[in-house]
Tab-separated table of C-alpha atoms in Angstrom:
chain	number	residue	atom	x	y	z
T	12	UNK	CA	7.426	13.645	-22.585
T	13	UNK	CA	4.413	15.516	-21.198
T	14	UNK	CA	4.847	18.919	-19.610
T	15	UNK	CA	2.555	20.091	-16.799
T	16	UNK	CA	2.644	23.772	-15.889
T	17	UNK	CA	2.028	24.724	-12.276
T	18	UNK	CA	1.330	28.402	-12.965
T	19	UNK	CA	4.425	29.215	-10.874
T	20	UNK	CA	6.705	28.738	-9.145
T	21	UNK	CA	7.793	25.522	-10.899
T	22	UNK	CA	7.024	22.951	-13.576
T	23	UNK	CA	6.750	19.166	-13.487
T	24	UNK	CA	7.764	17.111	-16.516
T	25	UNK	CA	6.163	13.659	-16.654
T	26	UNK	CA	6.902	10.652	-18.835
T	27	UNK	CA	4.073	8.533	-20.171
T	28	UNK	CA	2.459	6.263	-17.540
T	29	UNK	CA	3.707	2.680	-17.571
T	30	UNK	CA	2.636	-0.624	-16.082
T	31	UNK	CA	4.811	-2.390	-13.495
T	32	UNK	CA	4.129	-6.108	-13.177
T	33	UNK	CA	5.422	-8.590	-10.593
T	34	UNK	CA	9.054	-9.534	-11.213
T	35	UNK	CA	8.082	-13.194	-11.688
T	36	UNK	CA	4.969	-15.284	-12.176
T	37	UNK	CA	2.369	-15.110	-9.392
T	38	UNK	CA	-0.744	-17.222	-8.706
T	39	UNK	CA	-3.770	-16.480	-10.896
T	40	UNK	CA	-6.649	-16.818	-8.475
T	41	UNK	CA	-9.666	-14.996	-7.071
T	42	UNK	CA	-9.638	-13.713	-3.477
T	43	UNK	CA	-12.666	-12.337	-1.640
T	44	UNK	CA	-12.348	-9.061	0.258
T	45	UNK	CA	-13.619	-8.835	3.828
T	46	UNK	CA	-17.035	-7.462	4.739
T	47	UNK	CA	-15.223	-4.405	6.129
T	48	UNK	CA	-13.227	-3.877	2.925
T	49	UNK	CA	-16.110	-3.682	0.488
T	50	UNK	CA	-18.426	-1.185	2.193
T	51	UNK	CA	-19.495	1.695	-0.035
T	52	UNK	CA	-17.652	4.228	2.138
T	53	UNK	CA	-14.288	2.760	1.066
T	54	UNK	CA	-14.880	2.566	-2.656
T	55	UNK	CA	-12.479	5.339	-3.607
T	56	UNK	CA	-8.765	5.991	-4.113
T	57	UNK	CA	-6.773	7.729	-1.372
T	58	UNK	CA	-3.560	9.658	-2.173
T	59	UNK	CA	-0.481	9.525	0.074
T	60	UNK	CA	2.563	11.787	-0.371
T	61	UNK	CA	6.153	11.389	0.863
T	62	UNK	CA	8.822	14.082	0.561
T	63	UNK	CA	12.503	13.057	0.789
T	64	UNK	CA	15.553	15.346	1.040
T	65	UNK	CA	18.882	14.887	-0.695
T	66	UNK	CA	21.140	12.314	0.953
T	67	UNK	CA	24.839	12.424	0.050
T	68	UNK	CA	25.201	8.686	0.717
T	69	UNK	CA	22.814	8.059	-2.211
T	70	UNK	CA	24.702	10.299	-4.632
T	71	UNK	CA	24.387	8.929	-8.165
T	72	UNK	CA	21.473	6.614	-7.334
T	73	UNK	CA	18.303	7.310	-9.308
T	74	UNK	CA	15.256	7.041	-7.010
T	75	UNK	CA	12.973	6.389	-9.978
T	76	UNK	CA	14.901	3.344	-11.195
T	77	UNK	CA	15.523	1.996	-7.703
T	78	UNK	CA	11.885	2.271	-6.626
T	79	UNK	CA	10.546	1.003	-9.955
T	80	UNK	CA	12.492	-2.262	-9.613
T	81	UNK	CA	11.685	-2.566	-5.900
T	82	UNK	CA	7.952	-2.291	-6.624
T	83	UNK	CA	8.167	-5.062	-9.210
T	84	UNK	CA	9.931	-7.366	-6.732
T	85	UNK	CA	7.564	-6.458	-3.877
T	86	UNK	CA	4.511	-7.275	-6.021
T	87	UNK	CA	5.660	-10.905	-6.038
T	88	UNK	CA	4.754	-11.006	-2.332
T	89	UNK	CA	1.794	-8.596	-2.578
T	90	UNK	CA	0.504	-9.963	-5.881
T	91	UNK	CA	-3.195	-9.108	-5.211
T	92	UNK	CA	-2.218	-5.434	-5.709
T	93	UNK	CA	-1.310	-6.333	-9.308
T	94	UNK	CA	-4.837	-7.634	-9.935
T	95	UNK	CA	-8.234	-6.039	-10.578
T	96	UNK	CA	-11.407	-5.819	-8.505
T	97	UNK	CA	-14.626	-7.472	-9.684
T	98	UNK	CA	-18.171	-7.555	-8.276
T	99	UNK	CA	-19.819	-10.927	-7.754
T	100	UNK	CA	-23.533	-11.665	-7.430
T	101	UNK	CA	-26.532	-9.517	-6.522
T	102	UNK	CA	-24.946	-8.332	-3.248
T	103	UNK	CA	-22.047	-6.677	-5.171
T	104	UNK	CA	-19.500	-8.653	-3.168
T	105	UNK	CA	-15.988	-7.500	-4.053
T	106	UNK	CA	-13.276	-9.959	-5.046
T	107	UNK	CA	-9.847	-9.353	-6.477
T	108	UNK	CA	-8.825	-11.312	-9.524
T	109	UNK	CA	-5.101	-11.848	-9.053
T	110	UNK	CA	-4.328	-11.450	-12.740
T	111	UNK	CA	-0.813	-10.013	-12.569
T	112	UNK	CA	-1.858	-7.086	-14.774
T	113	UNK	CA	0.258	-4.722	-12.709
T	114	UNK	CA	0.143	-1.238	-11.189
T	115	UNK	CA	0.514	2.178	-12.811
T	116	UNK	CA	3.811	4.059	-12.484
T	117	UNK	CA	4.887	7.544	-13.597
T	118	UNK	CA	8.420	8.944	-13.795
T	119	UNK	CA	8.691	12.718	-13.402
T	120	UNK	CA	11.059	15.654	-12.798
T	121	UNK	CA	10.315	19.013	-11.124
T	122	UNK	CA	12.474	22.094	-11.668
T	123	UNK	CA	12.374	23.082	-8.007
T	124	UNK	CA	14.126	22.271	-4.736
T	125	UNK	CA	12.775	21.357	-1.331
T	126	UNK	CA	13.982	24.704	0.029
T	127	UNK	CA	11.876	26.515	-2.562
T	128	UNK	CA	8.727	24.416	-2.315
T	129	UNK	CA	8.600	22.403	0.938
T	130	UNK	CA	5.458	24.029	2.363
T	131	UNK	CA	3.639	23.683	-0.966
T	132	UNK	CA	4.129	19.910	-0.931
T	133	UNK	CA	2.424	19.171	2.387
T	134	UNK	CA	-1.374	19.113	2.697
T	135	UNK	CA	-3.251	21.007	1.510
T	136	UNK	CA	-0.904	21.105	-1.493
T	137	UNK	CA	-2.277	23.074	-4.444
T	138	UNK	CA	0.040	21.040	-6.672
T	139	UNK	CA	-1.057	17.503	-5.766
T	140	UNK	CA	-2.308	16.733	-9.270
T	141	UNK	CA	1.147	17.491	-10.643
T	142	UNK	CA	2.861	15.141	-8.213
T	143	UNK	CA	0.209	12.472	-8.777
T	144	UNK	CA	-1.164	12.720	-12.296
T	145	UNK	CA	-4.721	11.386	-12.585
T	146	UNK	CA	-4.242	8.913	-15.408
T	147	UNK	CA	-7.470	8.387	-17.329
T	148	UNK	CA	-9.518	5.519	-15.841
T	149	UNK	CA	-6.969	5.041	-13.054
T	150	UNK	CA	-9.384	6.036	-10.305
T	151	UNK	CA	-12.099	3.500	-11.059
T	152	UNK	CA	-12.976	0.996	-8.359
T	153	UNK	CA	-13.684	-1.981	-10.622
T	154	UNK	CA	-11.471	-3.323	-13.420
T	155	UNK	CA	-8.836	-0.616	-12.822
T	156	UNK	CA	-5.279	-0.615	-11.447
T	157	UNK	CA	-5.288	-0.775	-7.655
T	158	UNK	CA	-2.193	1.409	-7.214
T	159	UNK	CA	-0.991	4.537	-9.020
T	160	UNK	CA	2.549	5.648	-8.130
T	161	UNK	CA	4.541	8.702	-9.222
T	162	UNK	CA	8.168	9.381	-8.311
T	163	UNK	CA	9.261	12.961	-9.006
T	164	UNK	CA	12.933	13.973	-8.864
T	165	UNK	CA	13.742	17.428	-7.469
T	166	UNK	CA	16.657	19.666	-8.523
T	167	UNK	CA	18.239	19.441	-5.073
T	168	UNK	CA	18.593	15.647	-5.236
T	169	UNK	CA	15.517	14.954	-3.156
T	170	UNK	CA	12.337	13.465	-4.537
T	171	UNK	CA	8.593	13.152	-3.985
T	172	UNK	CA	6.980	9.712	-3.787
T	173	UNK	CA	3.205	9.789	-4.234
T	174	UNK	CA	0.843	6.830	-4.275
T	175	UNK	CA	-2.911	6.518	-4.687
T	176	UNK	CA	-4.445	3.253	-3.495
T	177	UNK	CA	-7.868	1.663	-3.796
T	178	UNK	CA	-9.111	1.908	-0.199
T	179	UNK	CA	-11.092	-1.336	-0.405
T	180	UNK	CA	-7.795	-3.236	-0.673
T	181	UNK	CA	-6.101	-1.856	2.427
T	182	UNK	CA	-6.027	0.892	5.040
T	183	UNK	CA	-3.217	3.154	6.269
T	184	UNK	CA	-1.406	0.473	8.315
T	185	UNK	CA	-1.756	-1.984	5.434
T	186	UNK	CA	-0.310	0.492	2.948
T	187	UNK	CA	2.556	1.334	5.322
T	188	UNK	CA	3.325	-2.397	5.527
T	189	UNK	CA	3.455	-2.623	1.718
T	190	UNK	CA	5.540	0.538	1.310
T	191	UNK	CA	7.907	-0.565	4.072
T	192	UNK	CA	8.451	-3.769	2.097
T	193	UNK	CA	9.218	-1.724	-1.045
T	194	UNK	CA	11.745	0.271	0.990
T	195	UNK	CA	13.375	-2.862	2.412
T	196	UNK	CA	13.758	-4.420	-1.026
T	197	UNK	CA	15.055	-1.116	-2.423
T	198	UNK	CA	17.741	-1.265	0.279
T	199	UNK	CA	18.769	-4.789	-0.690
T	200	UNK	CA	16.572	-7.250	1.224
T	201	UNK	CA	15.258	-10.239	-0.701
T	202	UNK	CA	12.187	-10.871	1.448
T	203	UNK	CA	10.076	-8.356	3.421
T	204	UNK	CA	10.547	-8.495	7.188
T	205	UNK	CA	6.766	-8.896	7.580
T	206	UNK	CA	5.256	-11.520	5.291
T	207	UNK	CA	1.866	-10.348	3.969
T	208	UNK	CA	-1.209	-12.272	5.097
T	209	UNK	CA	-4.597	-12.226	3.309
T	210	UNK	CA	-7.115	-14.053	5.564
T	211	UNK	CA	-9.908	-11.536	4.905
T	212	UNK	CA	-12.435	-14.112	6.135
T	213	UNK	CA	-11.541	-13.118	9.713
T	214	UNK	CA	-13.656	-9.983	9.267
T	215	UNK	CA	-16.760	-11.702	7.883
T	216	UNK	CA	-20.354	-11.371	9.036
T	217	UNK	CA	-22.045	-14.113	11.015
T	218	UNK	CA	-24.549	-16.313	9.205
T	219	UNK	CA	-27.134	-14.968	9.587
T	220	UNK	CA	-25.927	-11.459	10.533
T	221	UNK	CA	-26.823	-10.557	14.118
T	222	UNK	CA	-26.180	-6.885	15.027
T	223	UNK	CA	-26.100	-6.462	18.797
T	224	UNK	CA	-24.768	-2.903	19.230
T	225	UNK	CA	-25.828	0.553	18.145
T	226	UNK	CA	-24.102	1.828	14.979
T	227	UNK	CA	-25.462	5.326	14.265
T	228	UNK	CA	-22.937	5.810	11.473
T	229	UNK	CA	-25.075	3.513	9.292
T	230	UNK	CA	-28.528	4.697	10.395
T	231	UNK	CA	-31.018	6.903	8.534
T	232	UNK	CA	-28.632	8.119	5.863
T	233	UNK	CA	-30.430	10.620	3.620
T	234	UNK	CA	-28.711	11.642	0.398
T	235	UNK	CA	-27.407	15.081	1.338
T	236	UNK	CA	-25.137	16.741	-1.253
T	237	UNK	CA	-21.925	18.037	0.262
T	238	UNK	CA	-21.415	21.829	-0.012
T	239	UNK	CA	-18.531	21.710	-2.476
T	240	UNK	CA	-18.600	25.365	-3.547
T	241	UNK	CA	-16.198	27.968	-2.126
T	242	UNK	CA	-14.250	25.305	-0.224
T	243	UNK	CA	-10.793	25.993	1.150
T	244	UNK	CA	-8.313	23.655	2.778
T	245	UNK	CA	-5.909	24.622	5.524
T	246	UNK	CA	-3.556	22.628	7.709
T	247	UNK	CA	-3.035	23.635	11.339
T	248	UNK	CA	0.315	22.838	12.951
T	249	UNK	CA	0.063	22.151	16.686
T	250	UNK	CA	3.191	22.134	18.841
T	251	UNK	CA	3.487	21.081	22.485
T	252	UNK	CA	2.709	24.602	23.746
T	253	UNK	CA	-0.708	24.606	22.047
T	254	UNK	CA	-1.478	21.148	23.458
T	255	UNK	CA	-0.557	22.377	26.933
T	256	UNK	CA	-2.960	25.311	26.620
T	257	UNK	CA	-5.824	23.051	25.503
T	258	UNK	CA	-5.164	20.716	28.447
T	259	UNK	CA	-5.770	23.627	30.835
T	260	UNK	CA	-9.445	23.564	29.803
T	261	UNK	CA	-9.749	19.924	30.860
T	262	UNK	CA	-10.548	19.057	34.510
T	263	UNK	CA	-8.079	16.745	36.310
T	264	UNK	CA	-10.474	13.790	36.421
T	265	UNK	CA	-10.458	13.705	32.578
T	266	UNK	CA	-6.688	13.358	32.487
T	267	UNK	CA	-4.615	11.692	31.269
T	268	UNK	CA	-6.098	11.971	27.802
T	269	UNK	CA	-4.337	11.092	24.568
T	270	UNK	CA	-3.177	13.708	22.086
T	271	UNK	CA	-5.708	12.303	19.626
T	272	UNK	CA	-8.556	12.738	22.106
T	273	UNK	CA	-7.536	16.279	23.059
T	274	UNK	CA	-7.030	17.594	19.521
T	275	UNK	CA	-10.123	15.833	18.178
T	276	UNK	CA	-12.228	17.404	20.930
T	277	UNK	CA	-10.848	20.856	20.133
T	278	UNK	CA	-11.297	20.496	16.371
T	279	UNK	CA	-14.858	19.134	16.644
T	280	UNK	CA	-16.012	21.922	18.956
T	281	UNK	CA	-14.421	24.728	16.892
T	282	UNK	CA	-15.660	23.207	13.622
T	283	UNK	CA	-19.245	23.003	14.948
T	284	UNK	CA	-19.131	26.658	15.998
T	285	UNK	CA	-17.773	27.652	12.573
T	286	UNK	CA	-20.556	25.875	10.652
T	287	UNK	CA	-23.318	27.652	12.603
T	288	UNK	CA	-25.763	24.713	12.383
T	289	UNK	CA	-29.299	24.711	13.741
T	290	UNK	CA	-28.930	24.256	17.539
T	291	UNK	CA	-31.063	21.099	17.430
T	292	UNK	CA	-29.136	19.467	14.578
T	293	UNK	CA	-27.543	16.139	15.442
T	294	UNK	CA	-23.777	16.285	14.921
T	295	UNK	CA	-21.817	13.059	14.510
T	296	UNK	CA	-18.178	12.379	15.299
T	297	UNK	CA	-16.792	9.250	13.636
T	298	UNK	CA	-13.493	8.015	15.039
T	299	UNK	CA	-11.543	5.476	12.991
T	300	UNK	CA	-10.412	2.837	15.485
T	301	UNK	CA	-7.622	0.435	14.464
T	302	UNK	CA	-8.434	-3.029	15.882
T	303	UNK	CA	-5.163	-4.763	14.931
T	304	UNK	CA	-3.569	-4.690	18.377
T	305	UNK	CA	-6.573	-3.660	20.420
T	306	UNK	CA	-7.407	-7.092	21.824
T	307	UNK	CA	-5.498	-9.938	23.466
T	308	UNK	CA	-5.165	-12.294	21.685
T	309	UNK	CA	-4.955	-10.166	18.541
T	310	UNK	CA	-8.036	-10.189	16.341
T	311	UNK	CA	-5.973	-10.024	13.146
T	312	UNK	CA	-2.798	-11.974	12.326
T	313	UNK	CA	0.541	-10.214	11.892
T	314	UNK	CA	1.000	-9.260	8.267
T	315	UNK	CA	-2.715	-8.606	7.655
T	316	UNK	CA	-2.904	-5.664	5.264
T	317	UNK	CA	-6.639	-5.339	4.657
T	318	UNK	CA	-8.823	-2.717	6.292
T	319	UNK	CA	-8.494	-3.300	10.017
T	320	UNK	CA	-10.385	-0.342	11.427
T	321	UNK	CA	-13.944	0.287	12.597
T	322	UNK	CA	-16.077	3.413	12.551
T	323	UNK	CA	-17.175	4.328	16.068
T	324	UNK	CA	-19.696	7.146	16.313
T	325	UNK	CA	-20.959	9.463	19.042
T	326	UNK	CA	-23.658	12.072	18.598
T	327	UNK	CA	-24.668	15.354	20.187
T	328	UNK	CA	-26.863	18.304	19.380
T	329	UNK	CA	-24.996	21.267	17.971
T	330	UNK	CA	-26.191	23.373	20.902
T	331	UNK	CA	-24.610	21.042	23.458
T	332	UNK	CA	-21.301	20.971	21.574
T	333	UNK	CA	-21.177	24.758	21.342
T	334	UNK	CA	-22.346	25.692	24.849
T	335	UNK	CA	-20.682	23.001	26.964
T	336	UNK	CA	-17.014	23.188	28.022
T	337	UNK	CA	-14.364	21.194	26.202
T	338	UNK	CA	-14.496	18.265	28.644
T	339	UNK	CA	-18.043	17.514	27.372
T	340	UNK	CA	-16.679	16.950	23.867
T	341	UNK	CA	-13.690	15.054	25.258
T	342	UNK	CA	-15.993	12.690	27.124
T	343	UNK	CA	-17.826	11.863	23.908
T	344	UNK	CA	-14.548	11.149	22.091
T	345	UNK	CA	-13.415	8.811	24.868
T	346	UNK	CA	-16.776	7.041	24.676
T	347	UNK	CA	-16.375	6.507	20.936
T	348	UNK	CA	-13.020	4.807	21.461
T	349	UNK	CA	-14.106	2.772	24.480
T	350	UNK	CA	-17.174	1.434	22.665
T	351	UNK	CA	-15.029	-0.766	20.427
T	352	UNK	CA	-15.077	-4.255	21.972
T	353	UNK	CA	-14.723	-7.546	20.087
T	354	UNK	CA	-18.510	-7.878	20.053
T	355	UNK	CA	-18.797	-4.321	18.727
T	356	UNK	CA	-16.472	-5.266	15.841
T	357	UNK	CA	-18.570	-8.292	14.921
T	358	UNK	CA	-21.797	-6.339	15.327
T	359	UNK	CA	-20.511	-3.599	12.996
T	360	UNK	CA	-19.661	-6.195	10.334
T	361	UNK	CA	-23.097	-7.791	10.713
T	362	UNK	CA	-24.734	-4.372	10.415
T	363	UNK	CA	-22.843	-3.596	7.226
T	364	UNK	CA	-23.873	-6.850	5.566
T	365	UNK	CA	-27.493	-6.740	6.733
T	366	UNK	CA	-27.854	-3.185	5.382
T	367	UNK	CA	-26.107	-3.890	2.063
T	368	UNK	CA	-22.716	-2.353	2.981
T	369	UNK	CA	-24.008	1.255	2.931
T	370	UNK	CA	-22.170	4.560	2.947
T	371	UNK	CA	-21.817	6.065	6.406
T	372	UNK	CA	-24.224	8.818	7.470
T	373	UNK	CA	-23.175	12.098	5.849
T	374	UNK	CA	-25.259	14.923	7.331
T	375	UNK	CA	-23.620	16.567	10.352
T	376	UNK	CA	-20.690	14.140	10.256
T	377	UNK	CA	-17.039	14.843	11.071
T	378	UNK	CA	-14.462	12.066	10.661
T	379	UNK	CA	-11.099	11.968	12.451
T	380	UNK	CA	-8.265	9.545	11.725
T	381	UNK	CA	-5.150	9.077	13.860
T	382	UNK	CA	-2.049	8.715	11.655
T	383	UNK	CA	0.512	9.690	14.281
T	384	UNK	CA	1.992	6.237	14.897
T	385	UNK	CA	1.457	4.480	11.580
T	386	UNK	CA	5.065	4.984	10.487
T	387	UNK	CA	4.575	6.855	7.203
T	388	UNK	CA	7.618	9.074	7.780
T	389	UNK	CA	9.834	6.086	8.630
T	390	UNK	CA	9.406	4.444	5.215
T	391	UNK	CA	12.978	4.392	3.900
T	392	UNK	CA	13.920	3.767	0.265
T	393	UNK	CA	17.569	4.467	1.083
T	394	UNK	CA	17.320	8.218	1.643
T	395	UNK	CA	16.265	7.962	5.294
T	396	UNK	CA	13.050	9.275	6.815
T	397	UNK	CA	10.647	11.473	4.884
T	398	UNK	CA	10.279	15.139	5.799
T	399	UNK	CA	6.547	14.603	5.419
T	400	UNK	CA	4.798	11.278	4.997
T	401	UNK	CA	1.061	10.719	5.119
T	402	UNK	CA	-2.307	11.476	3.507
T	403	UNK	CA	-2.320	14.171	0.855
T	404	UNK	CA	-5.878	15.450	1.247
T	405	UNK	CA	-9.056	15.168	3.324
T	406	UNK	CA	-12.669	14.334	2.503
T	407	UNK	CA	-14.180	17.733	1.588
T	408	UNK	CA	-15.955	19.364	4.575
T	409	UNK	CA	-16.098	16.062	6.477
T	410	UNK	CA	-12.664	14.726	7.376
T	411	UNK	CA	-9.435	15.491	9.202
T	412	UNK	CA	-6.465	13.477	10.346
T	413	UNK	CA	-3.538	13.836	12.725
T	414	UNK	CA	-0.072	13.284	11.289
T	415	UNK	CA	3.392	14.043	12.740
T	416	UNK	CA	5.353	16.766	10.971
T	417	UNK	CA	8.592	18.711	11.295
T	418	UNK	CA	8.319	22.156	9.756
T	419	UNK	CA	11.022	24.063	7.888
T	420	UNK	CA	12.267	25.555	11.185
T	421	UNK	CA	12.947	22.082	12.564
T	422	UNK	CA	9.996	22.254	14.987
T	423	UNK	CA	8.153	18.991	15.654
T	424	UNK	CA	4.400	18.887	16.005
T	425	UNK	CA	1.153	17.550	14.613
T	426	UNK	CA	-0.424	18.628	11.363
T	427	UNK	CA	-4.245	18.626	11.199
T	428	UNK	CA	-5.732	19.465	7.754
T	429	UNK	CA	-9.311	20.670	7.433
T	430	UNK	CA	-11.675	21.495	4.554
T	431	UNK	CA	-14.552	23.964	4.977
T	432	UNK	CA	-16.480	26.639	3.047
T	433	UNK	CA	-14.386	29.802	3.100
T	434	UNK	CA	-16.568	31.793	5.546
T	435	UNK	CA	-16.749	28.817	7.919
T	436	UNK	CA	-12.968	28.416	7.692
T	437	UNK	CA	-12.486	32.047	8.683
T	438	UNK	CA	-14.775	31.528	11.688
T	439	UNK	CA	-12.936	28.319	12.595
T	440	UNK	CA	-9.551	30.065	12.507
T	441	UNK	CA	-10.906	32.901	14.659
T	442	UNK	CA	-12.418	30.478	17.180
T	443	UNK	CA	-9.152	28.533	17.449
T	444	UNK	CA	-7.259	31.803	17.931
T	445	UNK	CA	-9.627	32.865	20.698
T	446	UNK	CA	-9.177	29.522	22.433
T	447	UNK	CA	-5.381	29.578	22.271
T	448	UNK	CA	-4.965	33.356	22.720
T	449	UNK	CA	-1.539	34.420	21.473
T	450	UNK	CA	-0.369	30.855	20.778
T	451	UNK	CA	-2.427	30.040	17.688
T	452	UNK	CA	-1.095	27.124	15.644
T	453	UNK	CA	0.709	27.913	12.420
T	454	UNK	CA	-1.603	27.626	9.441
T	455	UNK	CA	-0.591	26.354	5.993
T	456	UNK	CA	-2.883	27.355	3.135
């Protein structure tokens, strides 16, 4: 048994990683990913963390054993996850060889309770590597396991479920669908309530590709190294009172506006001020827009678990973001969301293929993802809803996301993590405090 020290206040004891294979034989075949799936910007592993409290009705049930067996049974239905990614041809097209090789699984125990460590488990957790051990070669894109899962028992009877997934295989909604199936089978179902559907060809480029819309996220992308030194991560907890204050800065004709639009506008403006860019620098906001239920009829079939979101980008000079009132930023965010039509979706796919599936533009970019209604917290392995469920970290300096959260005082709100150089983070916190006066959001460091 390996022992991992967490400097204080607790230790995590891990067993050796193991492979979980499908519970019975699955088809050995090759499946092509979509032209959205295999863009360079998704070729990484994304960690998700779920924290579950003790439940007296599950007394005597081992979450590790229960979830281990449920994963094996669920992989029969989601057998591509048990395969390995390969590149095909000069265009580096990604396919998954459904080989049944399995996913990585780690059993662990932590000598702490939720009461002692709850705030240290939510983003930005300094202990993420202990609750999701980076097994050697487990984070490769090609020829590597597509899922890495760790279940860590806590002394209080609760547990932490952490999973890292290859983002080319699925997005947040797709992962929630898979994890919901694991939970259903853990609770005794024989078949998931939503049958998984592959059909990645639905999101394929036209032949030949024919971009018809503007996609600044893929234009003129110089190789700019991210400032990775002196970075800090903080998570800001917004309750209804902070949202109400922000709304007071918005003129009536801009209302109603969604919580995502309002918070994204606030974060983008304060972040731009904190970075102190050249006033003429072009700043980009990339909104991740889920297209699953956006159109009628639906673009994607029920059960589709591939990447079903598009990047929609708006731009502004730094000077305009800083000097204009908040409704200027809000208008840009609304534009980014409204841009996404069915033709925009097809045009984005065509652009990706015609440009060789490039990484999105990095310089001056801020990315926001809406995780508020994906259902992470509602994934139930038998212990009920998670205290926290959702992404475990952000893209350094570039990304944030909105996720529902109930803090240790029982207050409900929205958690928004952020990563910035330390001096910029201090300026961001000050700017947010000035905006909200005496009602600054709680900050978790």
